[in-house]
PDB file of C-alpha atoms in Angstrom:
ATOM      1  CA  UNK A 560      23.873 -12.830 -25.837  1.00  0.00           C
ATOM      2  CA  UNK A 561      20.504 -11.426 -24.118  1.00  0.00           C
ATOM      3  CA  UNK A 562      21.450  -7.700 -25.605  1.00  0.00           C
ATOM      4  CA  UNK A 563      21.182  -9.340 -29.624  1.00  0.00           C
ATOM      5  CA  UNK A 564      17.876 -10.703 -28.587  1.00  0.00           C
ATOM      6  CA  UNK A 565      15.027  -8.279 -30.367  1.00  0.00           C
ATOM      7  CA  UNK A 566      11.812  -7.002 -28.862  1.00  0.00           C
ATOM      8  CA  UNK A 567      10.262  -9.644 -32.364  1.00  0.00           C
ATOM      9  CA  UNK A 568      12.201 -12.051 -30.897  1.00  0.00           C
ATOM     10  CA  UNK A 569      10.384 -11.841 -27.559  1.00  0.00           C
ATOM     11  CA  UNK A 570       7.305 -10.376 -28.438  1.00  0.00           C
ATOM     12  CA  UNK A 571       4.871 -12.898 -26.403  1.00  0.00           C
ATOM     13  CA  UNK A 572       2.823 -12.757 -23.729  1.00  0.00           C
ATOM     14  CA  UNK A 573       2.790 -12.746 -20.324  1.00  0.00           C
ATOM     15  CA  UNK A 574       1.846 -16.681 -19.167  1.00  0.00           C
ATOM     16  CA  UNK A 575       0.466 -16.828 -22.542  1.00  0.00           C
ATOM     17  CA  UNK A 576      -1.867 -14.303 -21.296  1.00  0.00           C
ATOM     18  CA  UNK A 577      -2.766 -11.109 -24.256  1.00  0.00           C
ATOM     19  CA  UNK A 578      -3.505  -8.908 -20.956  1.00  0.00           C
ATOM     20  CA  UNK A 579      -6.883 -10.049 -19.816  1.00  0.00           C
ATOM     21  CA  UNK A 580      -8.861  -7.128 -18.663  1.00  0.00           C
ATOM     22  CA  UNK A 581      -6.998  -4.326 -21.202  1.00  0.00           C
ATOM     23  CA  UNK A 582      -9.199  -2.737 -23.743  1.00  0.00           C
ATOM     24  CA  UNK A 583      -8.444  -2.234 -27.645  1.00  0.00           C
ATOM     25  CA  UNK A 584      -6.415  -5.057 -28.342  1.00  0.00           C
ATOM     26  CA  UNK A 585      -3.040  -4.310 -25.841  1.00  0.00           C
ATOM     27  CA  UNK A 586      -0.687  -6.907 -25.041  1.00  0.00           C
ATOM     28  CA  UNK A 587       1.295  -7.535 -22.153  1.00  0.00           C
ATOM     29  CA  UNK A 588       4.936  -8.927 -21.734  1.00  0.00           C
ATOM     30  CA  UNK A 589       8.317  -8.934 -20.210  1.00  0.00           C
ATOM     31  CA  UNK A 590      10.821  -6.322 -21.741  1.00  0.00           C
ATOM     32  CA  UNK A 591      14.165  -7.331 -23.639  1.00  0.00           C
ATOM     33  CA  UNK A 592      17.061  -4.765 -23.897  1.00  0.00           C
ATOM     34  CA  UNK A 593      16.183  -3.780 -27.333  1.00  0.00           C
ATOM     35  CA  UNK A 594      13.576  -1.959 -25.839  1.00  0.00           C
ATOM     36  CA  UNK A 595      15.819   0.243 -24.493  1.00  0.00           C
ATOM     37  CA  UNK A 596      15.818   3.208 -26.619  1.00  0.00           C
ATOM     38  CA  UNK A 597      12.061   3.357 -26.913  1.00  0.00           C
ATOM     39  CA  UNK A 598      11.769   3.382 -23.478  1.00  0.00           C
ATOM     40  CA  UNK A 599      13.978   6.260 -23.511  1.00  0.00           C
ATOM     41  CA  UNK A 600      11.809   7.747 -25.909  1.00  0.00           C
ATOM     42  CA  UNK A 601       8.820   7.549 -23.685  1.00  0.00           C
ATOM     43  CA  UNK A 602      10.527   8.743 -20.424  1.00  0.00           C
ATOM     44  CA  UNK A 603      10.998  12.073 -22.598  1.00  0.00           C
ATOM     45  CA  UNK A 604       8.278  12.704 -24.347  1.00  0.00           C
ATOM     46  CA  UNK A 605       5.526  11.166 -21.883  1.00  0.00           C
ATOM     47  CA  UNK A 606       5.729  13.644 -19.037  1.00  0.00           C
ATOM     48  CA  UNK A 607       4.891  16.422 -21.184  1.00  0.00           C
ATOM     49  CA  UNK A 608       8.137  18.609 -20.627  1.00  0.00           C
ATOM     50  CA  UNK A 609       8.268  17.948 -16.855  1.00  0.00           C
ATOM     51  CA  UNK A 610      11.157  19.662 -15.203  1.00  0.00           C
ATOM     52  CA  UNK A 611      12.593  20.342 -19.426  1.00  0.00           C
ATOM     53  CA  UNK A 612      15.615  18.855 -20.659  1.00  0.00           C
ATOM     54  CA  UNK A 613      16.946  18.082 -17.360  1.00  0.00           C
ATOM     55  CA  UNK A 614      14.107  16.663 -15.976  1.00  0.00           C
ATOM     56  CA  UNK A 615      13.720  14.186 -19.332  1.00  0.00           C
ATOM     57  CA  UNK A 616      17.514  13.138 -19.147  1.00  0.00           C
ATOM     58  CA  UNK A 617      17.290  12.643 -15.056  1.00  0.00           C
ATOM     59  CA  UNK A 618      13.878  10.090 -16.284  1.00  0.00           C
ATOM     60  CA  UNK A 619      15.883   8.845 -18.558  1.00  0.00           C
ATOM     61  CA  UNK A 620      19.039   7.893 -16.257  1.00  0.00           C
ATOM     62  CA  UNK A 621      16.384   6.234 -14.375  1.00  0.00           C
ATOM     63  CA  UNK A 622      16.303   3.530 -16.458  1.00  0.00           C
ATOM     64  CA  UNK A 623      19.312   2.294 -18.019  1.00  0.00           C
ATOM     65  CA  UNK A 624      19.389  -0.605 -19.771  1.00  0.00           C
ATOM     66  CA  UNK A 625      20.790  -3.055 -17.012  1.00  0.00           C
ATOM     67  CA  UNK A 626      16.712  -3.340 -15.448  1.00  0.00           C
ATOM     68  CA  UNK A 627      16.067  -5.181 -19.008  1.00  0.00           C
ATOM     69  CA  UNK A 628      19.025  -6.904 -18.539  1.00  0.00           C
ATOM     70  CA  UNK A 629      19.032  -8.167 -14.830  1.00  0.00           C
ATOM     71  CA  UNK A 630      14.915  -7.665 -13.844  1.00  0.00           C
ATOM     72  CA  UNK A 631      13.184  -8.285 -17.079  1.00  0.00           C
ATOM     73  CA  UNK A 632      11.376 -10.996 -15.312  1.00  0.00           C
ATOM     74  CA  UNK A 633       9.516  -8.945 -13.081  1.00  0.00           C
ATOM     75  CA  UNK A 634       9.042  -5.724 -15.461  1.00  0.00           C
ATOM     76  CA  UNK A 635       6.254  -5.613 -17.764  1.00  0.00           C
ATOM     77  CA  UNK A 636       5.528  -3.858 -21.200  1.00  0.00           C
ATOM     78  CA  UNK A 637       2.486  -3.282 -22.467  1.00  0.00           C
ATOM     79  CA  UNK A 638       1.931  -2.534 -26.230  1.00  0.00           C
ATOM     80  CA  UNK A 639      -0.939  -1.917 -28.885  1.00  0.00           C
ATOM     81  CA  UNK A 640      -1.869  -4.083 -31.646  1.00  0.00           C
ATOM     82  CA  UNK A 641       0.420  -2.579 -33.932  1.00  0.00           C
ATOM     83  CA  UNK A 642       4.119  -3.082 -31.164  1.00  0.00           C
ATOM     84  CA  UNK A 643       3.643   0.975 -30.180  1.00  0.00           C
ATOM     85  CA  UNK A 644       4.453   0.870 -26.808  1.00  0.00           C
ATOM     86  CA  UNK A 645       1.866   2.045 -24.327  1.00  0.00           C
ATOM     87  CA  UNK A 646       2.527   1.868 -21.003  1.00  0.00           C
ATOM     88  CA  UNK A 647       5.116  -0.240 -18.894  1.00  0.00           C
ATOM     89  CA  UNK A 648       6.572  -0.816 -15.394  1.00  0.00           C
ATOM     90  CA  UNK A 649       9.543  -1.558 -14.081  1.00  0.00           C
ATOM     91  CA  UNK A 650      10.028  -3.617 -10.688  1.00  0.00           C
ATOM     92  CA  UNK A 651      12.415  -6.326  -9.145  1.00  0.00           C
ATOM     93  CA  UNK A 652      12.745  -8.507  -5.869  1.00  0.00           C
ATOM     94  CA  UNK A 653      14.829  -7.103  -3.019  1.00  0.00           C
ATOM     95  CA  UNK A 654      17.768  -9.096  -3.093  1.00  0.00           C
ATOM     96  CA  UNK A 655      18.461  -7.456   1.126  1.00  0.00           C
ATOM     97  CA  UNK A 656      14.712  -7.752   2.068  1.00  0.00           C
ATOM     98  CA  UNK A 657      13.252 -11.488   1.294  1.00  0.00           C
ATOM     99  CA  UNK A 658       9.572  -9.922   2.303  1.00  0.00           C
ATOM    100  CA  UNK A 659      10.297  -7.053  -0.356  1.00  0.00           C
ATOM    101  CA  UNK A 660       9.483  -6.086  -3.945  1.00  0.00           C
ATOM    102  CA  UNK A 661       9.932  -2.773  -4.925  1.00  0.00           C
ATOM    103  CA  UNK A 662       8.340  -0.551  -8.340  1.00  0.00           C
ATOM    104  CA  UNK A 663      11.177   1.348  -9.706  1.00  0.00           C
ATOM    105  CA  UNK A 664       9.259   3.547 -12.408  1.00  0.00           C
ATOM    106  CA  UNK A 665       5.719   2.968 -14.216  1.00  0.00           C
ATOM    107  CA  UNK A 666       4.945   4.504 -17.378  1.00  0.00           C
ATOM    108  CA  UNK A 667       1.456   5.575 -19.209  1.00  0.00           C
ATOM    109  CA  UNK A 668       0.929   7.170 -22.599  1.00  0.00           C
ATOM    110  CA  UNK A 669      -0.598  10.593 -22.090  1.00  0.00           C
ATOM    111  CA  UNK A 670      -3.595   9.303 -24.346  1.00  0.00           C
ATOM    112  CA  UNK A 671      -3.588   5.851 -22.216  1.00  0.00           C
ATOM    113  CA  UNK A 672      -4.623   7.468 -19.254  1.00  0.00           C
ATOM    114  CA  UNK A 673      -7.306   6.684 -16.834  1.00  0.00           C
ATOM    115  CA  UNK A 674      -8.210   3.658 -18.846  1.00  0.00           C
ATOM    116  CA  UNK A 675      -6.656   1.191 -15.653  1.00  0.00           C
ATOM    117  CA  UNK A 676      -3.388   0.171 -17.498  1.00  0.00           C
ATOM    118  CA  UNK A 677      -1.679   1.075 -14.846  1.00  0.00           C
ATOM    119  CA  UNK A 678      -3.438  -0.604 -12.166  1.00  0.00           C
ATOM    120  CA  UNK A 679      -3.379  -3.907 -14.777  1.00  0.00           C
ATOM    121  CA  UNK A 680       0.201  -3.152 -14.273  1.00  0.00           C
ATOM    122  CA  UNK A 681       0.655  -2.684 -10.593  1.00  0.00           C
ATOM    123  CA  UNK A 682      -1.298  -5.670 -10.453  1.00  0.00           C
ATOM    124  CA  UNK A 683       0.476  -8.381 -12.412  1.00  0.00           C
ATOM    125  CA  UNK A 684       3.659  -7.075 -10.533  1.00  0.00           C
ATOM    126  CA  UNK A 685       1.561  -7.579  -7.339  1.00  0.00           C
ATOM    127  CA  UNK A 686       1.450 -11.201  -8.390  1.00  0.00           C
ATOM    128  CA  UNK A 687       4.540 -11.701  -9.361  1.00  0.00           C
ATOM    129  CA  UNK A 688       5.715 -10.731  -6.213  1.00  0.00           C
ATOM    130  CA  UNK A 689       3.432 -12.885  -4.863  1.00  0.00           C
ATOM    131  CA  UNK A 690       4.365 -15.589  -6.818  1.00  0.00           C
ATOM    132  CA  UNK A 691       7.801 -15.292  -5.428  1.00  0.00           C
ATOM    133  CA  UNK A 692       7.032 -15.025  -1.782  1.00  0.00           C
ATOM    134  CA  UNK A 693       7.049 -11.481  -1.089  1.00  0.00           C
ATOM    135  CA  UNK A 694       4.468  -9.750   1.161  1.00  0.00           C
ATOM    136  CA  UNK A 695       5.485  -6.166   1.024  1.00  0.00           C
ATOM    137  CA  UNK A 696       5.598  -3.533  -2.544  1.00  0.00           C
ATOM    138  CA  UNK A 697       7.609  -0.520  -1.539  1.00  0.00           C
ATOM    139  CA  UNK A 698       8.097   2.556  -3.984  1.00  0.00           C
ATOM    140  CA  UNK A 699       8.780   6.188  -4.021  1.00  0.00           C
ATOM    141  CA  UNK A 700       8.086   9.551  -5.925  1.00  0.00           C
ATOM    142  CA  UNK A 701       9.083  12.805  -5.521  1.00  0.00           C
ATOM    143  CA  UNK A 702       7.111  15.184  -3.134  1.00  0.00           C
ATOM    144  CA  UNK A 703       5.732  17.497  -6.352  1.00  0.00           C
ATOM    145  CA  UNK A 704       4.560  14.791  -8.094  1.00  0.00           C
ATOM    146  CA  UNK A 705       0.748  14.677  -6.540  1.00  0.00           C
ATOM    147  CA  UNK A 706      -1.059  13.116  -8.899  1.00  0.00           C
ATOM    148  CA  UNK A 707       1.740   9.675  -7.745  1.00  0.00           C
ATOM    149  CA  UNK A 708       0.965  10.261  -4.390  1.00  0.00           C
ATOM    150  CA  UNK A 709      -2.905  10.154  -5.360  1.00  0.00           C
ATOM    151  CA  UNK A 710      -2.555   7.655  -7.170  1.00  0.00           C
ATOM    152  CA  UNK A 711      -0.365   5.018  -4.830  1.00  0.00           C
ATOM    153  CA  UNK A 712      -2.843   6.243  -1.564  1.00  0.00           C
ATOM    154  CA  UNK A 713      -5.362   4.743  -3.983  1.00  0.00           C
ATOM    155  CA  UNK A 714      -3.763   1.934  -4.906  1.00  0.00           C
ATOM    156  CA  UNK A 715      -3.864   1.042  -1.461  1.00  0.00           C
ATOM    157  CA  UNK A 716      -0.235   2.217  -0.482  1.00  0.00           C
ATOM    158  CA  UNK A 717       0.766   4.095   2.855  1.00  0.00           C
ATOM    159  CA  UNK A 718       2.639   6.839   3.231  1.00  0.00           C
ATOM    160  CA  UNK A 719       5.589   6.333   5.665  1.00  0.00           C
ATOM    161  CA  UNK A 720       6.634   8.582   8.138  1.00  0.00           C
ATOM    162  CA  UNK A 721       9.545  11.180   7.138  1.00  0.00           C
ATOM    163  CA  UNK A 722      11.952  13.876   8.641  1.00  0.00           C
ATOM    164  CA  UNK A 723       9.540  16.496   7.869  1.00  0.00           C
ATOM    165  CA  UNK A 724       5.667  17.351   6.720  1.00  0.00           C
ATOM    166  CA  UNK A 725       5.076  19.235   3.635  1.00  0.00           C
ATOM    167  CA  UNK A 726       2.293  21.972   3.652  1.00  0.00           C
ATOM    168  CA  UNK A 727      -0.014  19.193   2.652  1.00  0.00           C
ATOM    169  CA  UNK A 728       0.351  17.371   5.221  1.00  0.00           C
ATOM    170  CA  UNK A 729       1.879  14.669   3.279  1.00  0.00           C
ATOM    171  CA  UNK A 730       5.496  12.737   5.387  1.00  0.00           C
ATOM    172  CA  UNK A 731       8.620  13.854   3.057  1.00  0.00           C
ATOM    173  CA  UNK A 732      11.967  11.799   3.515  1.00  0.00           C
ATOM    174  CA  UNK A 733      14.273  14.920   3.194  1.00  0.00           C
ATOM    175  CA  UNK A 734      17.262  14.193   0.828  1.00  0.00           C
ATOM    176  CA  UNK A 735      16.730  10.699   0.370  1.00  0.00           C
ATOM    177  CA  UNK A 736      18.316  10.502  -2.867  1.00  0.00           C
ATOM    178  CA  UNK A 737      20.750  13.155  -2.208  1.00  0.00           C
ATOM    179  CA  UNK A 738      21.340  17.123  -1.567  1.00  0.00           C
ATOM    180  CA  UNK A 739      18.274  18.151  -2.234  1.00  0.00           C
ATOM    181  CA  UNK A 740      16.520  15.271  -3.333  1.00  0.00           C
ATOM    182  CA  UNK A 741      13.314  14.636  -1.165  1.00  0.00           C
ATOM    183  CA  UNK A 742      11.158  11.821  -1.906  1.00  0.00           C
ATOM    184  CA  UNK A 743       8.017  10.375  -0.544  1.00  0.00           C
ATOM    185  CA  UNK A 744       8.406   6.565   0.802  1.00  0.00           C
ATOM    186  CA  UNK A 745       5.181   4.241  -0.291  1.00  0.00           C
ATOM    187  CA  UNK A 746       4.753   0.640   1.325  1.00  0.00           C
ATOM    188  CA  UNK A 747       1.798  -1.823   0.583  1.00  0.00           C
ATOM    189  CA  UNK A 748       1.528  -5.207   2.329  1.00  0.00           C
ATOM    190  CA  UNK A 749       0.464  -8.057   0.055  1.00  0.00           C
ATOM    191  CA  UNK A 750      -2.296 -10.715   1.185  1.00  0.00           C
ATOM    192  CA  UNK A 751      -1.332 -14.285   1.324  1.00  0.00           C
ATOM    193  CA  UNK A 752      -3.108 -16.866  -0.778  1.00  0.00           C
ATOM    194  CA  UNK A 753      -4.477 -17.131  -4.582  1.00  0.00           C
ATOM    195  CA  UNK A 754      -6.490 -14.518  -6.184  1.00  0.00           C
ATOM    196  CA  UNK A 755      -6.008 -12.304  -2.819  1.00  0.00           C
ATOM    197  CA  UNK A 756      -5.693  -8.607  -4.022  1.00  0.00           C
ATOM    198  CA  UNK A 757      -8.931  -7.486  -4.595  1.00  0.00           C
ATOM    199  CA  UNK A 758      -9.316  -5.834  -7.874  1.00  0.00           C
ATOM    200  CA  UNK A 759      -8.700  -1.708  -8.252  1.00  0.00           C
ATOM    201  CA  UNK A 760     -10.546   0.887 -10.214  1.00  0.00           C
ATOM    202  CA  UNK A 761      -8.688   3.039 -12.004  1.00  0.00           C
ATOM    203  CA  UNK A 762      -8.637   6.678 -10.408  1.00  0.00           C
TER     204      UNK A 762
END
């Protein structure tokens, strides 16, 4: 069964690839659901006590342990030399939209940071979407969460238009994910053809 399968038993890389362009040894490949509780781990601890208890368990419910199940294939992990993990993302095909990928949740160790893991990472997911015939990445984040929307308008992401305009200007889809849940809707359109997303600094 995939759940007995261990995080040893699939610890290689990417295309055979160790994560060409990552600094200090890190290594890049597909998660397993015995990663599970680590990445639980990290969606508590990494955020540095955003929103407290609550906010860590409503991270955590974010990713249950189906997306290592069911989208392993277009997730990515990325660990250091000695299997700590580091930073990861978590993505799959729309299965409604055959244009359509779509980044659940991404991931970077507080002391990872600015180092362009996570543009490495939005941009082997770029590919694999690519790879599979999509043209469009869509994501979201929540409208408090500014350094995301930095980050994704950097990333080359637009904002799409919402029900209403917070006081920074910035489109808000009010309760997208429920009573009181507003989020912020991201989509980026993919060039056709190899090699055809330019590279991206990291902010």
């Amino acid at each position: 069964m995939d759940d007995e399968r261990t995080a040893d038993d699939e610890r290689t890389t990417v295309d055979g690839d160790a994560g060409e362009g990552l600094a200090g040894g890190l290594l890049v490949r597909h998660p397993v659901p015995a990663d599970h509780r680590r990445l639980q781990v990290a969606l508590a601890d990494w955020w540095g006590g955003l929103g407290g208890d609550a906010g860590a368990l409503q991270r955590q419910l974010l990713v249950p342990r189906l997306f290592l199940q069911h989208f392993a294939g277009t997730s990515f992990l990325v660990e250091r030399p000695d299997h700590t993990l580091h930073a990861f993302l978590i993505g799959f095909l729309s299965q409604t939209d055959p244009r359509t990928a779509y980044i659940h949740f991404v991931g970077v160790c507080p002391d990872g940071k600015r180092a362009g893991v996570g543009s490495f990472l939005y941009r082997r997911f770029f590919a694999a979407a690519r790879a599979a015939g999509r043209t469009r990445i869509r994501c979201i984040t929540s409208p408090n969460n500014r350094d995301s929307i930095a980050y994704h308008t950097h990333m080359g992401f637009r904002l799409e238009p919402g029900d209403r305009t917070d006081e920074h200007g910035v489109p808000v889809h009010r309760d997208y994910d429920g009573p009181g849940l507003d989020r912020v809707s991201f989509v980026r359109d993919l060039p056709g053809g190899p090699d055809a997303i330019p590279p991206v600094a990291a902010p």
